[in-house]
Amino acid sequence: CMNYMFPASYAWGNFSVLAVGIWAIVQRDSLDAITMFLTGLLLTVLTDIIHISVFYPPTNHLTDTKRFSIGMAIFSLLLKPVSCYLVYRMYQERGGE
């Protein structure tokens, strides 16, 4: 559904952070992986806000697909601070300062 609303940079940014997150989960002893994942999450919070605010369509042009796409993007954005907190706790457990 992202194809209807956002440019490819939105998907590439979020999927690349997902890939780094999988790497951080698989390598439990790597502090660099969890640091990159936390940094990527924080950066995608900023870019998601920019994407949603710039590409939000006028209200008279909202189809059901666009409304669903926007809703999922906002829901993802609302969950990212919780994810950042949990990843930060993992960072501290792995010996981060």
mmCIF file of N, CA, C and O in Angstrom:
data_model
loop_
_atom_site.group_PDB
_atom_site.id
_atom_site.type_symbol
_atom_site.label_atom_id
_atom_site.label_comp_id
_atom_site.label_asym_id
_atom_site.label_seq_id
_atom_site.Cartn_x
_atom_site.Cartn_y
_atom_site.Cartn_z
ATOM 1 N N CYS A 1 0.814 -1.208 0.000
ATOM 2 C CA CYS A 1 0.000 0.000 0.000
ATOM 3 C C CYS A 1 0.850 1.261 0.000
ATOM 4 O O CYS A 1 0.323 2.339 -0.248
ATOM 5 N N MET A 2 2.137 1.141 0.317
ATOM 6 C CA MET A 2 2.987 2.329 0.335
ATOM 7 C C MET A 2 3.177 2.898 -1.057
ATOM 8 O O MET A 2 3.497 4.064 -1.213
ATOM 9 N N ASN A 3 2.969 2.090 -2.076
ATOM 10 C CA ASN A 3 3.165 2.527 -3.438
ATOM 11 C C ASN A 3 2.199 3.627 -3.835
ATOM 12 O O ASN A 3 2.490 4.435 -4.686
ATOM 13 N N TYR A 4 1.043 3.646 -3.218
ATOM 14 C CA TYR A 4 0.031 4.633 -3.567
ATOM 15 C C TYR A 4 0.306 6.011 -2.977
ATOM 16 O O TYR A 4 -0.236 6.992 -3.412
ATOM 17 N N MET A 5 1.120 6.072 -1.969
ATOM 18 C CA MET A 5 1.210 7.279 -1.184
ATOM 19 C C MET A 5 2.620 7.868 -1.106
ATOM 20 O O MET A 5 2.799 9.041 -1.365
ATOM 21 N N PHE A 6 3.578 7.068 -0.720
ATOM 22 C CA PHE A 6 4.914 7.562 -0.406
ATOM 23 C C PHE A 6 5.914 7.203 -1.502
ATOM 24 O O PHE A 6 5.733 6.240 -2.228
ATOM 25 N N PRO A 7 7.011 7.962 -1.583
ATOM 26 C CA PRO A 7 8.047 7.614 -2.567
ATOM 27 C C PRO A 7 8.831 6.381 -2.120
ATOM 28 O O PRO A 7 8.657 5.877 -1.008
ATOM 29 N N ALA A 8 9.700 5.924 -2.989
ATOM 30 C CA ALA A 8 10.478 4.716 -2.697
ATOM 31 C C ALA A 8 11.436 4.918 -1.526
ATOM 32 O O ALA A 8 11.795 3.953 -0.857
ATOM 33 N N SER A 9 11.827 6.136 -1.246
ATOM 34 C CA SER A 9 12.763 6.379 -0.146
ATOM 35 C C SER A 9 12.159 6.001 1.208
ATOM 36 O O SER A 9 12.881 5.592 2.124
ATOM 37 N N TYR A 10 10.848 6.104 1.353
ATOM 38 C CA TYR A 10 10.182 5.706 2.596
ATOM 39 C C TYR A 10 10.354 4.198 2.822
ATOM 40 O O TYR A 10 10.749 3.761 3.894
ATOM 41 N N ALA A 11 10.070 3.425 1.796
ATOM 42 C CA ALA A 11 10.190 1.969 1.918
ATOM 43 C C ALA A 11 11.640 1.545 2.091
ATOM 44 O O ALA A 11 11.950 0.691 2.932
ATOM 45 N N TRP A 12 12.549 2.127 1.310
ATOM 46 C CA TRP A 12 13.963 1.751 1.405
ATOM 47 C C TRP A 12 14.523 2.066 2.787
ATOM 48 O O TRP A 12 15.298 1.287 3.350
ATOM 49 N N GLY A 13 14.163 3.207 3.336
ATOM 50 C CA GLY A 13 14.652 3.571 4.666
ATOM 51 C C GLY A 13 14.169 2.622 5.734
ATOM 52 O O GLY A 13 14.944 2.152 6.577
ATOM 53 N N ASN A 14 12.887 2.311 5.719
ATOM 54 C CA ASN A 14 12.337 1.433 6.748
ATOM 55 C C ASN A 14 12.788 -0.016 6.587
ATOM 56 O O ASN A 14 13.051 -0.703 7.576
ATOM 57 N N PHE A 15 12.879 -0.494 5.344
ATOM 58 C CA PHE A 15 13.325 -1.869 5.141
ATOM 59 C C PHE A 15 14.808 -2.050 5.443
ATOM 60 O O PHE A 15 15.230 -3.112 5.906
ATOM 61 N N SER A 16 15.611 -1.028 5.192
ATOM 62 C CA SER A 16 17.033 -1.152 5.536
ATOM 63 C C SER A 16 17.233 -1.158 7.050
ATOM 64 O O SER A 16 18.088 -1.886 7.565
ATOM 65 N N VAL A 17 16.435 -0.394 7.775
ATOM 66 C CA VAL A 17 16.508 -0.441 9.241
ATOM 67 C C VAL A 17 16.029 -1.797 9.744
ATOM 68 O O VAL A 17 16.577 -2.341 10.704
ATOM 69 N N LEU A 18 15.036 -2.366 9.092
ATOM 70 C CA LEU A 18 14.580 -3.709 9.452
ATOM 71 C C LEU A 18 15.692 -4.737 9.251
ATOM 72 O O LEU A 18 15.897 -5.621 10.090
ATOM 73 N N ALA A 19 16.434 -4.616 8.154
ATOM 74 C CA ALA A 19 17.544 -5.540 7.893
ATOM 75 C C ALA A 19 18.642 -5.393 8.945
ATOM 76 O O ALA A 19 19.198 -6.389 9.422
ATOM 77 N N VAL A 20 18.958 -4.162 9.337
ATOM 78 C CA VAL A 20 19.959 -3.949 10.386
ATOM 79 C C VAL A 20 19.445 -4.481 11.714
ATOM 80 O O VAL A 20 20.203 -5.026 12.518
ATOM 81 N N GLY A 21 18.139 -4.376 11.948
ATOM 82 C CA GLY A 21 17.553 -4.923 13.171
ATOM 83 C C GLY A 21 17.652 -6.433 13.238
ATOM 84 O O GLY A 21 17.924 -7.006 14.299
ATOM 85 N N ILE A 22 17.461 -7.097 12.113
ATOM 86 C CA ILE A 22 17.625 -8.554 12.075
ATOM 87 C C ILE A 22 19.075 -8.914 12.351
ATOM 88 O O ILE A 22 19.361 -9.859 13.088
ATOM 89 N N TRP A 23 20.005 -8.143 11.792
ATOM 90 C CA TRP A 23 21.428 -8.373 12.052
ATOM 91 C C TRP A 23 21.734 -8.175 13.538
ATOM 92 O O TRP A 23 22.501 -8.938 14.135
ATOM 93 N N ALA A 24 21.125 -7.166 14.156
ATOM 94 C CA ALA A 24 21.373 -6.900 15.574
ATOM 95 C C ALA A 24 20.824 -8.008 16.458
ATOM 96 O O ALA A 24 21.396 -8.315 17.504
ATOM 97 N N ILE A 25 19.724 -8.621 16.045
ATOM 98 C CA ILE A 25 19.147 -9.712 16.835
ATOM 99 C C ILE A 25 19.969 -10.983 16.682
ATOM 100 O O ILE A 25 20.197 -11.707 17.653
ATOM 101 N N VAL A 26 20.444 -11.246 15.471
ATOM 102 C CA VAL A 26 21.194 -12.472 15.218
ATOM 103 C C VAL A 26 22.553 -12.447 15.920
ATOM 104 O O VAL A 26 22.960 -13.434 16.529
ATOM 105 N N GLN A 27 23.249 -11.323 15.867
ATOM 106 C CA GLN A 27 24.562 -11.224 16.515
ATOM 107 C C GLN A 27 24.394 -10.590 17.897
ATOM 108 O O GLN A 27 24.465 -9.374 18.051
ATOM 109 N N ARG A 28 24.192 -11.420 18.856
ATOM 110 C CA ARG A 28 23.903 -10.952 20.209
ATOM 111 C C ARG A 28 25.093 -10.301 20.904
ATOM 112 O O ARG A 28 24.918 -9.547 21.838
ATOM 113 N N ASP A 29 26.299 -10.586 20.464
ATOM 114 C CA ASP A 29 27.471 -10.029 21.137
ATOM 115 C C ASP A 29 27.980 -8.749 20.475
ATOM 116 O O ASP A 29 28.909 -8.123 20.979
ATOM 117 N N SER A 30 27.361 -8.323 19.380
ATOM 118 C CA SER A 30 27.840 -7.160 18.640
ATOM 119 C C SER A 30 27.200 -5.880 19.168
ATOM 120 O O SER A 30 25.984 -5.692 19.094
ATOM 121 N N LEU A 31 28.026 -4.996 19.684
ATOM 122 C CA LEU A 31 27.555 -3.697 20.146
ATOM 123 C C LEU A 31 27.365 -2.742 18.971
ATOM 124 O O LEU A 31 26.491 -1.866 19.015
ATOM 125 N N ASP A 32 28.146 -2.934 17.909
ATOM 126 C CA ASP A 32 28.007 -2.079 16.725
ATOM 127 C C ASP A 32 26.660 -2.276 16.039
ATOM 128 O O ASP A 32 26.052 -1.306 15.574
ATOM 129 N N ALA A 33 26.190 -3.511 15.975
ATOM 130 C CA ALA A 33 24.920 -3.791 15.306
ATOM 131 C C ALA A 33 23.759 -3.116 16.027
ATOM 132 O O ALA A 33 22.891 -2.516 15.393
ATOM 133 N N ILE A 34 23.745 -3.198 17.337
ATOM 134 C CA ILE A 34 22.643 -2.595 18.089
ATOM 135 C C ILE A 34 22.728 -1.075 18.056
ATOM 136 O O ILE A 34 21.711 -0.382 18.033
ATOM 137 N N THR A 35 23.940 -0.529 17.999
ATOM 138 C CA THR A 35 24.106 0.919 17.885
ATOM 139 C C THR A 35 23.608 1.410 16.531
ATOM 140 O O THR A 35 22.917 2.437 16.457
ATOM 141 N N MET A 36 23.940 0.680 15.478
ATOM 142 C CA MET A 36 23.450 1.055 14.153
ATOM 143 C C MET A 36 21.928 0.940 14.069
ATOM 144 O O MET A 36 21.267 1.771 13.432
ATOM 145 N N PHE A 37 21.366 -0.060 14.701
ATOM 146 C CA PHE A 37 19.915 -0.240 14.695
ATOM 147 C C PHE A 37 19.226 0.901 15.432
ATOM 148 O O PHE A 37 18.232 1.457 14.951
ATOM 149 N N LEU A 38 19.756 1.283 16.579
ATOM 150 C CA LEU A 38 19.172 2.383 17.342
ATOM 151 C C LEU A 38 19.286 3.704 16.582
ATOM 152 O O LEU A 38 18.335 4.478 16.514
ATOM 153 N N THR A 39 20.427 3.935 15.972
ATOM 154 C CA THR A 39 20.613 5.143 15.173
ATOM 155 C C THR A 39 19.673 5.162 13.972
ATOM 156 O O THR A 39 19.074 6.194 13.650
ATOM 157 N N GLY A 40 19.530 4.024 13.320
ATOM 158 C CA GLY A 40 18.621 3.940 12.180
ATOM 159 C C GLY A 40 17.172 4.173 12.580
ATOM 160 O O GLY A 40 16.424 4.841 11.860
ATOM 161 N N LEU A 41 16.767 3.640 13.718
ATOM 162 C CA LEU A 41 15.405 3.875 14.193
ATOM 163 C C LEU A 41 15.166 5.356 14.468
ATOM 164 O O LEU A 41 14.115 5.902 14.119
ATOM 165 N N LEU A 42 16.131 5.994 15.101
ATOM 166 C CA LEU A 42 15.976 7.414 15.401
ATOM 167 C C LEU A 42 15.921 8.250 14.123
ATOM 168 O O LEU A 42 15.152 9.214 14.032
ATOM 169 N N LEU A 43 16.721 7.881 13.132
ATOM 170 C CA LEU A 43 16.695 8.613 11.863
ATOM 171 C C LEU A 43 15.391 8.393 11.102
ATOM 172 O O LEU A 43 14.871 9.319 10.475
ATOM 173 N N THR A 44 14.855 7.181 11.155
ATOM 174 C CA THR A 44 13.607 6.935 10.446
ATOM 175 C C THR A 44 12.423 7.618 11.122
ATOM 176 O O THR A 44 11.430 7.900 10.451
ATOM 177 N N VAL A 45 12.507 7.886 12.420
ATOM 178 C CA VAL A 45 11.449 8.676 13.049
ATOM 179 C C VAL A 45 11.398 10.053 12.400
ATOM 180 O O VAL A 45 10.325 10.548 12.029
ATOM 181 N N LEU A 46 12.553 10.656 12.227
ATOM 182 C CA LEU A 46 12.616 11.977 11.613
ATOM 183 C C LEU A 46 12.169 11.938 10.151
ATOM 184 O O LEU A 46 11.356 12.764 9.710
ATOM 185 N N THR A 47 12.658 10.979 9.385
ATOM 186 C CA THR A 47 12.288 10.920 7.970
ATOM 187 C C THR A 47 10.821 10.536 7.775
ATOM 188 O O THR A 47 10.196 10.981 6.819
ATOM 189 N N ASP A 48 10.274 9.712 8.672
ATOM 190 C CA ASP A 48 8.853 9.377 8.575
ATOM 191 C C ASP A 48 7.983 10.606 8.801
ATOM 192 O O ASP A 48 6.976 10.790 8.111
ATOM 193 N N ILE A 49 8.350 11.435 9.752
ATOM 194 C CA ILE A 49 7.599 12.670 9.992
ATOM 195 C C ILE A 49 7.646 13.553 8.750
ATOM 196 O O ILE A 49 6.627 14.119 8.330
ATOM 197 N N ILE A 50 8.814 13.647 8.133
ATOM 198 C CA ILE A 50 8.950 14.468 6.927
ATOM 199 C C ILE A 50 8.124 13.883 5.782
ATOM 200 O O ILE A 50 7.406 14.605 5.083
ATOM 201 N N HIS A 51 8.201 12.569 5.583
ATOM 202 C CA HIS A 51 7.439 11.945 4.496
ATOM 203 C C HIS A 51 5.939 12.127 4.685
ATOM 204 O O HIS A 51 5.218 12.438 3.729
ATOM 205 N N ILE A 52 5.456 11.909 5.894
ATOM 206 C CA ILE A 52 4.018 12.024 6.134
ATOM 207 C C ILE A 52 3.553 13.462 5.946
ATOM 208 O O ILE A 52 2.503 13.714 5.353
ATOM 209 N N SER A 53 4.336 14.403 6.429
ATOM 210 C CA SER A 53 3.899 15.799 6.322
ATOM 211 C C SER A 53 3.990 16.328 4.889
ATOM 212 O O SER A 53 3.148 17.106 4.459
ATOM 213 N N VAL A 54 4.974 15.897 4.131
ATOM 214 C CA VAL A 54 5.130 16.409 2.765
ATOM 215 C C VAL A 54 4.164 15.731 1.794
ATOM 216 O O VAL A 54 3.574 16.387 0.926
ATOM 217 N N PHE A 55 3.967 14.430 1.921
ATOM 218 C CA PHE A 55 3.184 13.683 0.941
ATOM 219 C C PHE A 55 1.751 13.426 1.367
ATOM 220 O O PHE A 55 1.062 12.621 0.748
ATOM 221 N N TYR A 56 1.257 14.093 2.404
ATOM 222 C CA TYR A 56 -0.131 13.930 2.814
ATOM 223 C C TYR A 56 -1.027 14.594 1.767
ATOM 224 O O TYR A 56 -0.882 15.772 1.475
ATOM 225 N N PRO A 57 -1.985 13.850 1.187
ATOM 226 C CA PRO A 57 -2.798 14.416 0.102
ATOM 227 C C PRO A 57 -3.904 15.326 0.640
ATOM 228 O O PRO A 57 -4.227 15.282 1.829
ATOM 229 N N PRO A 58 -4.483 16.118 -0.229
ATOM 230 C CA PRO A 58 -5.649 16.908 0.183
ATOM 231 C C PRO A 58 -6.788 15.979 0.607
ATOM 232 O O PRO A 58 -6.892 14.847 0.117
ATOM 233 N N THR A 59 -7.617 16.435 1.514
ATOM 234 C CA THR A 59 -8.657 15.559 2.076
ATOM 235 C C THR A 59 -9.701 15.140 1.052
ATOM 236 O O THR A 59 -10.331 14.106 1.218
ATOM 237 N N ASN A 60 -9.899 15.897 -0.005
ATOM 238 C CA ASN A 60 -10.898 15.486 -0.993
ATOM 239 C C ASN A 60 -10.374 14.427 -1.965
ATOM 240 O O ASN A 60 -11.121 13.937 -2.785
ATOM 241 N N HIS A 61 -9.093 14.080 -1.887
ATOM 242 C CA HIS A 61 -8.518 13.059 -2.753
ATOM 243 C C HIS A 61 -8.114 11.798 -1.988
ATOM 244 O O HIS A 61 -7.264 11.050 -2.437
ATOM 245 N N LEU A 62 -8.712 11.542 -0.840
ATOM 246 C CA LEU A 62 -8.348 10.369 -0.046
ATOM 247 C C LEU A 62 -9.217 9.174 -0.438
ATOM 248 O O LEU A 62 -10.428 9.174 -0.213
ATOM 249 N N THR A 63 -8.592 8.180 -1.022
ATOM 250 C CA THR A 63 -9.286 6.918 -1.263
ATOM 251 C C THR A 63 -9.073 6.023 -0.056
ATOM 252 O O THR A 63 -8.309 6.348 0.857
ATOM 253 N N ASP A 64 -9.740 4.889 -0.040
ATOM 254 C CA ASP A 64 -9.589 3.965 1.079
ATOM 255 C C ASP A 64 -8.167 3.423 1.175
ATOM 256 O O ASP A 64 -7.635 3.246 2.268
ATOM 257 N N THR A 65 -7.550 3.180 0.027
ATOM 258 C CA THR A 65 -6.183 2.664 0.028
ATOM 259 C C THR A 65 -5.209 3.692 0.575
ATOM 260 O O THR A 65 -4.331 3.369 1.366
ATOM 261 N N LYS A 66 -5.372 4.942 0.178
ATOM 262 C CA LYS A 66 -4.495 6.001 0.694
ATOM 263 C C LYS A 66 -4.730 6.225 2.180
ATOM 264 O O LYS A 66 -3.784 6.439 2.939
ATOM 265 N N ARG A 67 -5.971 6.168 2.600
ATOM 266 C CA ARG A 67 -6.280 6.344 4.021
ATOM 267 C C ARG A 67 -5.652 5.219 4.860
ATOM 268 O O ARG A 67 -5.095 5.457 5.921
ATOM 269 N N PHE A 68 -5.731 3.993 4.349
ATOM 270 C CA PHE A 68 -5.107 2.862 5.042
ATOM 271 C C PHE A 68 -3.590 3.010 5.078
ATOM 272 O O PHE A 68 -2.955 2.751 6.105
ATOM 273 N N SER A 69 -3.005 3.436 3.966
ATOM 274 C CA SER A 69 -1.561 3.613 3.889
ATOM 275 C C SER A 69 -1.082 4.674 4.875
ATOM 276 O O SER A 69 -0.080 4.476 5.579
ATOM 277 N N ILE A 70 -1.794 5.779 4.943
ATOM 278 C CA ILE A 70 -1.435 6.836 5.895
ATOM 279 C C ILE A 70 -1.601 6.351 7.330
ATOM 280 O O ILE A 70 -0.764 6.611 8.190
ATOM 281 N N GLY A 71 -2.685 5.623 7.581
ATOM 282 C CA GLY A 71 -2.929 5.110 8.927
ATOM 283 C C GLY A 71 -1.828 4.164 9.394
ATOM 284 O O GLY A 71 -1.382 4.235 10.542
ATOM 285 N N MET A 72 -1.378 3.292 8.520
ATOM 286 C CA MET A 72 -0.306 2.361 8.889
ATOM 287 C C MET A 72 1.019 3.088 9.081
ATOM 288 O O MET A 72 1.804 2.733 9.960
ATOM 289 N N ALA A 73 1.265 4.114 8.272
ATOM 290 C CA ALA A 73 2.496 4.888 8.432
ATOM 291 C C ALA A 73 2.484 5.636 9.766
ATOM 292 O O ALA A 73 3.500 5.690 10.467
ATOM 293 N N ILE A 74 1.347 6.198 10.137
ATOM 294 C CA ILE A 74 1.245 6.904 11.419
ATOM 295 C C ILE A 74 1.336 5.923 12.576
ATOM 296 O O ILE A 74 1.990 6.195 13.586
ATOM 297 N N PHE A 75 0.712 4.753 12.430
ATOM 298 C CA PHE A 75 0.796 3.726 13.480
ATOM 299 C C PHE A 75 2.245 3.261 13.668
ATOM 300 O O PHE A 75 2.716 3.103 14.794
ATOM 301 N N SER A 76 2.957 3.072 12.559
ATOM 302 C CA SER A 76 4.370 2.698 12.635
ATOM 303 C C SER A 76 5.189 3.783 13.317
ATOM 304 O O SER A 76 6.074 3.497 14.128
ATOM 305 N N LEU A 77 4.879 5.035 12.992
ATOM 306 C CA LEU A 77 5.593 6.155 13.602
ATOM 307 C C LEU A 77 5.319 6.238 15.098
ATOM 308 O O LEU A 77 6.210 6.542 15.886
ATOM 309 N N LEU A 78 4.105 5.936 15.523
ATOM 310 C CA LEU A 78 3.763 5.966 16.954
ATOM 311 C C LEU A 78 4.437 4.837 17.731
ATOM 312 O O LEU A 78 4.721 4.985 18.923
ATOM 313 N N LEU A 79 4.694 3.711 17.069
ATOM 314 C CA LEU A 79 5.345 2.587 17.741
ATOM 315 C C LEU A 79 6.867 2.697 17.791
ATOM 316 O O LEU A 79 7.511 2.007 18.583
ATOM 317 N N LYS A 80 7.442 3.551 16.971
ATOM 318 C CA LYS A 80 8.901 3.647 16.925
ATOM 319 C C LYS A 80 9.543 4.151 18.217
ATOM 320 O O LYS A 80 10.610 3.662 18.578
ATOM 321 N N PRO A 81 8.964 5.097 18.960
ATOM 322 C CA PRO A 81 9.580 5.455 20.244
ATOM 323 C C PRO A 81 9.624 4.296 21.235
ATOM 324 O O PRO A 81 10.602 4.144 21.973
ATOM 325 N N VAL A 82 8.606 3.444 21.220
ATOM 326 C CA VAL A 82 8.614 2.255 22.080
ATOM 327 C C VAL A 82 9.729 1.316 21.635
ATOM 328 O O VAL A 82 10.466 0.774 22.467
ATOM 329 N N SER A 83 9.871 1.148 20.328
ATOM 330 C CA SER A 83 10.955 0.311 19.802
ATOM 331 C C SER A 83 12.316 0.888 20.161
ATOM 332 O O SER A 83 13.234 0.134 20.510
ATOM 333 N N CYS A 84 12.448 2.200 20.085
ATOM 334 C CA CYS A 84 13.728 2.838 20.443
ATOM 335 C C CYS A 84 14.064 2.591 21.903
ATOM 336 O O CYS A 84 15.224 2.316 22.246
ATOM 337 N N TYR A 85 13.066 2.675 22.777
ATOM 338 C CA TYR A 85 13.305 2.422 24.196
ATOM 339 C C TYR A 85 13.745 0.974 24.426
ATOM 340 O O TYR A 85 14.701 0.728 25.165
ATOM 341 N N LEU A 86 13.068 0.027 23.785
ATOM 342 C CA LEU A 86 13.433 -1.383 23.957
ATOM 343 C C LEU A 86 14.810 -1.687 23.385
ATOM 344 O O LEU A 86 15.589 -2.448 23.985
ATOM 345 N N VAL A 87 15.145 -1.081 22.268
ATOM 346 C CA VAL A 87 16.476 -1.288 21.685
ATOM 347 C C VAL A 87 17.541 -0.648 22.564
ATOM 348 O O VAL A 87 18.631 -1.199 22.732
ATOM 349 N N TYR A 88 17.218 0.497 23.170
ATOM 350 C CA TYR A 88 18.171 1.126 24.085
ATOM 351 C C TYR A 88 18.419 0.243 25.307
ATOM 352 O O TYR A 88 19.545 0.143 25.786
ATOM 353 N N ARG A 89 17.382 -0.420 25.797
ATOM 354 C CA ARG A 89 17.563 -1.352 26.915
ATOM 355 C C ARG A 89 18.449 -2.534 26.504
ATOM 356 O O ARG A 89 19.280 -2.980 27.286
ATOM 357 N N MET A 90 18.285 -3.017 25.273
ATOM 358 C CA MET A 90 19.152 -4.080 24.764
ATOM 359 C C MET A 90 20.590 -3.581 24.660
ATOM 360 O O MET A 90 21.535 -4.326 24.958
ATOM 361 N N TYR A 91 20.754 -2.335 24.250
ATOM 362 C CA TYR A 91 22.082 -1.729 24.155
ATOM 363 C C TYR A 91 22.752 -1.693 25.531
ATOM 364 O O TYR A 91 23.931 -2.012 25.659
ATOM 365 N N GLN A 92 22.012 -1.336 26.546
ATOM 366 C CA GLN A 92 22.567 -1.306 27.903
ATOM 367 C C GLN A 92 22.894 -2.691 28.403
ATOM 368 O O GLN A 92 23.900 -2.892 29.087
ATOM 369 N N GLU A 93 22.071 -3.685 28.062
ATOM 370 C CA GLU A 93 22.351 -5.064 28.488
ATOM 371 C C GLU A 93 23.603 -5.621 27.829
ATOM 372 O O GLU A 93 24.291 -6.452 28.423
ATOM 373 N N ARG A 94 23.912 -5.168 26.647
ATOM 374 C CA ARG A 94 25.102 -5.646 25.937
ATOM 375 C C ARG A 94 26.368 -4.916 26.335
ATOM 376 O O ARG A 94 27.431 -5.172 25.793
ATOM 377 N N GLY A 95 26.262 -3.992 27.254
ATOM 378 C CA GLY A 95 27.460 -3.343 27.743
ATOM 379 C C GLY A 95 27.655 -1.939 27.244
ATOM 380 O O GLY A 95 28.740 -1.366 27.385
ATOM 381 N N GLY A 96 26.639 -1.347 26.653
ATOM 382 C CA GLY A 96 26.751 0.031 26.195
ATOM 383 C C GLY A 96 26.734 0.995 27.367
ATOM 384 O O GLY A 96 26.230 0.684 28.432
ATOM 385 N N GLU A 97 27.312 2.138 27.166
ATOM 386 C CA GLU A 97 27.407 3.107 28.263
ATOM 387 C C GLU A 97 26.339 4.161 28.158
ATOM 388 O O GLU A 97 26.014 4.657 27.152
#
